[in-house]
Short mmCIF file of C-alpha atoms and ligand atoms in Angstrom, two decimals:
data_model
loop_
_atom_site.label_atom_id
_atom_site.label_comp_id
_atom_site.label_asym_id
_atom_site.label_seq_id
_atom_site.Cartn_x
_atom_site.Cartn_y
_atom_site.Cartn_z
CA UNK A 621 11.14 -14.99 55.00
CA UNK A 622 14.35 -14.22 53.41
CA UNK A 623 15.79 -17.71 53.87
CA UNK A 624 18.91 -18.78 51.47
CA UNK A 625 17.16 -21.77 49.62
CA UNK A 626 19.72 -24.92 50.44
CA UNK A 627 21.09 -23.17 53.71
CA UNK A 628 21.34 -26.14 55.94
CA UNK A 629 23.80 -24.29 58.23
CA UNK A 630 21.48 -21.85 59.71
CA UNK A 631 21.17 -22.17 63.58
CA UNK A 632 17.97 -24.64 64.39
CA UNK A 633 17.56 -25.87 61.27
CA UNK A 634 17.89 -29.69 60.74
CA UNK A 635 21.92 -31.30 59.42
CA UNK A 636 20.89 -33.32 57.12
CA UNK A 637 22.59 -32.67 53.63
CA UNK A 638 20.55 -31.98 50.56
CA UNK A 639 21.28 -30.13 47.12
CA UNK A 640 18.44 -27.70 47.19
CA UNK A 641 19.86 -24.99 46.03
CA UNK A 642 22.17 -26.80 43.17
CA UNK A 643 19.04 -28.22 41.74
CA UNK A 644 17.40 -24.69 41.69
CA UNK A 645 20.02 -22.71 40.16
CA UNK A 646 19.78 -25.79 37.16
CA UNK A 647 16.60 -25.32 36.94
CA UNK A 648 17.21 -21.91 36.55
CA UNK A 649 19.74 -22.29 33.94
CA UNK A 650 18.00 -24.56 31.65
CA UNK A 651 14.67 -21.88 31.86
CA UNK A 652 17.55 -19.46 30.84
CA UNK A 653 18.89 -21.69 27.87
CA UNK A 654 15.68 -22.62 26.92
CA UNK A 655 13.88 -19.35 27.11
CA UNK A 656 11.24 -20.52 29.83
CA UNK A 657 9.47 -18.76 32.69
CA UNK A 658 10.88 -20.39 36.35
CA UNK A 659 7.63 -19.98 37.69
CA UNK A 660 6.13 -22.14 35.20
CA UNK A 661 8.38 -25.19 36.27
CA UNK A 662 6.94 -26.83 39.28
CA UNK A 663 9.93 -28.98 40.80
CA UNK A 664 9.09 -32.07 42.96
CA UNK A 665 11.24 -32.98 45.61
CA UNK A 666 11.05 -36.90 45.22
CA UNK A 667 11.40 -38.02 48.87
CA UNK A 668 10.55 -41.62 48.22
CA UNK A 669 12.45 -44.07 50.95
CA UNK A 670 14.06 -40.98 52.40
CA UNK A 671 12.64 -40.49 56.52
CA UNK A 672 10.83 -37.70 57.72
CA UNK A 673 14.31 -36.43 59.35
CA UNK A 674 16.07 -36.20 56.04
CA UNK A 675 12.54 -34.56 54.19
CA UNK A 676 12.56 -31.79 56.92
CA UNK A 677 15.81 -29.52 55.85
CA UNK A 678 14.17 -29.33 52.49
CA UNK A 679 11.12 -28.05 54.22
CA UNK A 680 12.88 -25.81 56.02
CA UNK A 681 15.00 -24.44 52.87
CA UNK A 682 11.60 -23.08 51.24
CA UNK A 683 10.77 -26.52 49.24
CA UNK A 684 6.95 -26.88 49.08
CA UNK A 685 5.99 -30.13 46.73
CA UNK A 686 7.17 -33.50 47.08
CA UNK A 687 6.56 -36.56 45.53
CA UNK A 688 6.03 -40.16 47.10
CA UNK A 689 5.48 -43.64 45.11
CA UNK A 690 3.59 -45.09 47.92
CA UNK A 691 0.90 -44.73 49.56
CA UNK A 692 1.69 -46.77 52.84
CA UNK A 693 5.06 -44.89 53.12
CA UNK A 694 3.71 -41.27 52.67
CA UNK A 695 0.80 -42.34 55.16
CA UNK A 696 3.48 -43.40 57.85
CA UNK A 697 5.78 -40.34 56.79
CA UNK A 698 3.52 -36.96 55.91
CA UNK A 699 1.35 -36.73 58.66
CA UNK A 700 3.95 -35.23 61.20
CA UNK A 701 5.27 -33.05 58.35
CA UNK A 702 2.27 -31.48 57.44
CA UNK A 703 1.43 -30.70 60.80
CA UNK A 704 4.74 -28.77 61.08
CA UNK A 705 4.50 -27.43 57.21
CA UNK A 706 0.49 -27.21 56.41
CA UNK A 707 1.42 -25.50 53.38
CA UNK A 708 3.56 -28.90 51.95
CA UNK A 709 2.05 -30.41 48.91
CA UNK A 710 2.76 -34.51 48.23
CA UNK A 711 2.33 -35.54 44.67
CA UNK A 712 1.34 -39.75 44.16
CA UNK A 713 4.00 -40.27 41.26
CA UNK A 714 3.72 -44.03 41.71
CA UNK A 715 1.28 -46.72 40.42
CA UNK A 716 -1.71 -46.91 42.04
CA UNK A 717 -4.23 -49.83 43.15
CA UNK A 718 -7.52 -49.26 43.58
CA UNK A 719 -8.01 -50.58 46.36
CA UNK A 720 -5.46 -47.67 47.94
CA UNK A 721 -8.22 -44.89 46.20
CA UNK A 722 -9.64 -44.14 49.07
CA UNK A 723 -6.36 -43.78 50.87
CA UNK A 724 -4.57 -41.93 48.23
CA UNK A 725 -7.77 -38.93 47.55
CA UNK A 726 -7.58 -38.37 50.97
CA UNK A 727 -3.79 -38.00 51.68
CA UNK A 728 -2.70 -36.64 48.27
CA UNK A 729 -2.94 -33.20 46.41
CA UNK A 730 -2.08 -34.56 42.80
CA UNK A 731 -1.75 -37.90 41.55
CA UNK A 732 0.34 -38.55 38.32
CA UNK A 733 -0.71 -42.37 37.52
CA UNK A 734 -4.09 -42.20 35.93
CA UNK A 735 -3.79 -44.84 33.41
CA UNK A 736 -7.05 -46.94 33.60
CA UNK A 737 -10.68 -46.77 33.31
CA UNK A 738 -11.34 -48.66 37.04
CA UNK A 739 -8.58 -46.03 38.46
CA UNK A 740 -10.34 -43.32 36.87
CA UNK A 741 -13.64 -44.28 37.85
CA UNK A 742 -12.57 -44.87 41.38
CA UNK A 743 -11.03 -41.40 41.98
CA UNK A 744 -14.10 -39.34 40.38
CA UNK A 745 -16.25 -41.70 43.12
CA UNK A 746 -13.98 -40.83 45.89
CA UNK A 747 -13.56 -37.00 44.70
CA UNK A 748 -17.18 -36.93 44.64
CA UNK A 749 -17.85 -38.69 48.23
CA UNK A 750 -15.45 -36.39 49.73
CA UNK A 751 -15.69 -32.88 47.94
CA UNK A 752 -11.72 -32.93 47.17
CA UNK A 753 -10.37 -31.93 44.09
CA UNK A 754 -6.98 -33.83 43.20
CA UNK A 755 -4.69 -32.42 40.18
CA UNK A 756 -4.81 -35.85 38.14
CA UNK A 757 -2.04 -36.72 35.75
CA UNK A 758 -2.17 -39.39 32.70
CA UNK A 759 0.42 -41.93 32.67
CA UNK A 760 1.75 -42.27 29.14
CA UNK A 761 3.96 -44.88 28.22
CA UNK A 762 5.23 -43.31 25.72
CA UNK A 763 8.22 -46.04 24.90
CA UNK A 764 5.60 -49.33 25.58
CA UNK A 765 7.54 -50.97 27.38
CA UNK A 766 5.26 -54.27 28.53
CA UNK A 767 6.02 -53.86 32.15
CA UNK A 768 5.98 -50.32 32.55
CA UNK A 769 2.62 -48.51 34.04
CA UNK A 770 0.75 -45.79 32.03
CA UNK A 771 -1.59 -46.05 28.49
CA UNK A 772 0.00 -46.36 25.21
CA UNK A 773 0.37 -43.68 22.91
CA UNK A 774 -2.18 -44.65 20.58
CA UNK A 775 -4.66 -44.94 23.29
CA UNK A 776 -4.15 -41.71 24.95
CA UNK A 777 -6.42 -39.77 22.97
CA UNK A 778 -9.21 -42.10 23.96
CA UNK A 779 -8.43 -42.69 27.75
CA UNK A 780 -8.40 -39.01 28.18
CA UNK A 781 -11.74 -38.31 26.63
CA UNK A 782 -13.01 -41.27 28.27
CA UNK A 783 -11.49 -39.62 31.75
CA UNK A 784 -13.54 -36.11 30.90
CA UNK A 785 -16.78 -37.46 29.30
CA UNK A 786 -17.37 -40.94 30.99
CA UNK A 787 -15.73 -39.67 34.70
CA UNK A 788 -16.26 -36.40 34.47
CA UNK A 789 -12.67 -35.81 35.92
CA UNK A 790 -10.85 -32.40 35.39
CA UNK A 791 -7.10 -33.24 34.03
CA UNK A 792 -4.25 -31.24 34.88
CA UNK A 793 -1.77 -32.82 32.31
CA UNK A 794 -0.03 -36.18 31.28
CA UNK A 795 3.30 -37.55 32.69
CA UNK A 796 5.66 -39.66 31.13
CA UNK A 797 8.74 -41.95 32.65
CA UNK A 798 11.14 -42.04 29.70
CA UNK A 799 12.61 -46.11 28.76
CA UNK A 800 15.72 -46.15 30.91
CA UNK A 801 18.35 -46.63 28.06
CA UNK A 802 17.08 -44.41 25.59
CA UNK A 803 17.14 -40.40 24.89
CA UNK A 804 14.97 -38.71 26.83
CA UNK A 805 13.80 -36.03 24.27
CA UNK A 806 11.43 -37.63 21.70
CA UNK A 807 9.79 -38.88 24.61
CA UNK A 808 9.36 -35.68 26.27
CA UNK A 809 8.27 -34.32 22.83
CA UNK A 810 5.98 -36.75 22.08
CA UNK A 811 3.92 -36.28 25.17
CA UNK A 812 4.22 -32.57 24.94
CA UNK A 813 2.21 -33.32 21.08
CA UNK A 814 -0.12 -35.33 23.26
CA UNK A 815 -0.99 -33.04 25.34
CA UNK A 816 -0.87 -30.00 23.02
CA UNK A 817 -3.57 -31.75 20.88
CA UNK A 818 -5.85 -32.52 23.58
CA UNK A 819 -5.66 -29.48 25.27
CA UNK A 820 -3.69 -30.39 28.48
CA UNK A 821 -1.07 -28.05 29.73
CA UNK A 822 0.52 -30.04 32.09
CA UNK A 823 3.68 -31.62 31.41
CA UNK A 824 5.26 -34.12 34.39
CA UNK A 825 8.52 -34.87 33.05
CA UNK A 826 12.15 -34.80 33.99
CA UNK A 827 14.38 -36.26 36.21
CA UNK A 828 17.68 -36.19 38.12
CA UNK A 829 19.17 -37.04 35.26
CA UNK A 830 17.19 -35.57 32.34
CA UNK A 831 15.23 -32.44 33.37
CA UNK A 832 16.84 -30.13 31.72
CA UNK A 833 15.90 -31.42 28.31
CA UNK A 834 12.39 -32.03 29.76
CA UNK A 835 12.37 -28.19 30.45
CA UNK A 836 12.98 -27.61 26.95
CA UNK A 837 10.73 -29.57 25.96
CA UNK A 838 8.04 -27.82 27.90
CA UNK A 839 7.66 -29.71 31.38
CA UNK A 840 5.56 -27.94 33.77
CA UNK A 841 6.45 -30.30 36.59
CA UNK A 842 10.19 -31.81 37.33
CA UNK A 843 10.17 -35.13 39.85
CA UNK A 844 13.48 -34.51 41.33
CA UNK A 845 14.52 -36.99 43.95
CA UNK A 846 18.57 -37.98 43.99
CA UNK A 847 20.17 -34.91 42.82
CA UNK A 848 18.43 -33.24 46.04
CA UNK A 849 18.49 -36.10 48.67
CA UNK A 850 21.40 -37.98 47.68
CA UNK A 851 21.68 -42.15 46.82
CA UNK A 852 18.78 -43.95 46.79
CA UNK A 853 19.37 -47.28 48.15
CA UNK A 854 17.77 -49.70 45.49
CA UNK A 855 14.27 -51.18 46.61
CA UNK A 856 14.17 -54.62 47.31
C1 PLP B 528 11.67 -42.04 41.88
C2 PLP B 528 11.02 -41.45 40.58
C3 PLP B 528 11.05 -40.16 40.28
C4 PLP B 528 12.65 -39.54 40.60
O1 PLP B 528 14.28 -40.32 40.21
P1 PLP B 528 15.23 -39.60 40.40
O2 PLP B 528 16.31 -39.84 39.56
O3 PLP B 528 15.65 -39.97 41.79
O4 PLP B 528 15.06 -37.98 40.60
C5 PLP B 528 11.02 -39.78 39.66
N1 PLP B 528 9.87 -40.05 38.99
C6 PLP B 528 9.20 -41.09 39.37
C7 PLP B 528 8.07 -41.87 38.80
C8 PLP B 528 10.43 -42.10 40.42
O5 PLP B 528 9.41 -42.75 40.68
#
């Protein structure tokens, strides 16, 4: 198909506005500037809090990888969207409770928030039971923020080894969310360094405000919400 990405004016397309084309252009620009290949940077369109009617036009514009941060919200939203777009992929980018692992492994294609032994063990058991194999990212709390999920940088090597050797997980890479008020580049560089010394290729880093910097530091997966879907009402 030769439809124009982001063109929501075609007859038959839904009319909710979005900025997929602008974000794709900005990704292409960053790739040119930092000598990265665009096909090595996967855009995850973060559709959390937006209803299916807002997600559909982005699917119609050709986007296929999406991010959600709550199991329950994804369960409510994605079955009908997947029925219409069977090749859509949905990544869990929010925290995972162990009592939700069964539903998460059934529903998602990737989990970016593996950060403790109990969750690693539960994912391993559920993958074995179902025969499913998700893309898995270990979340690293690069800023060592007390309120933030993720394994501490100094504990990352041991946790990665435990995921592999004790739980038998195949990991795709690492994920981080730099502190909101920090210059993100050193956090992205730290994540890349931990990944490289552990033989991991995937780097899930960069959001609406900082994805060009993340691409510069080697991001393979950028998680972009508001720059595509617009302002998100604050969660209460
Ligand atoms: C919401 C969220 C994003 C997207 O944030 P934007 O600033 O809207 O691009 C990325 N990653 C995670 C983990 C999120 O929760």
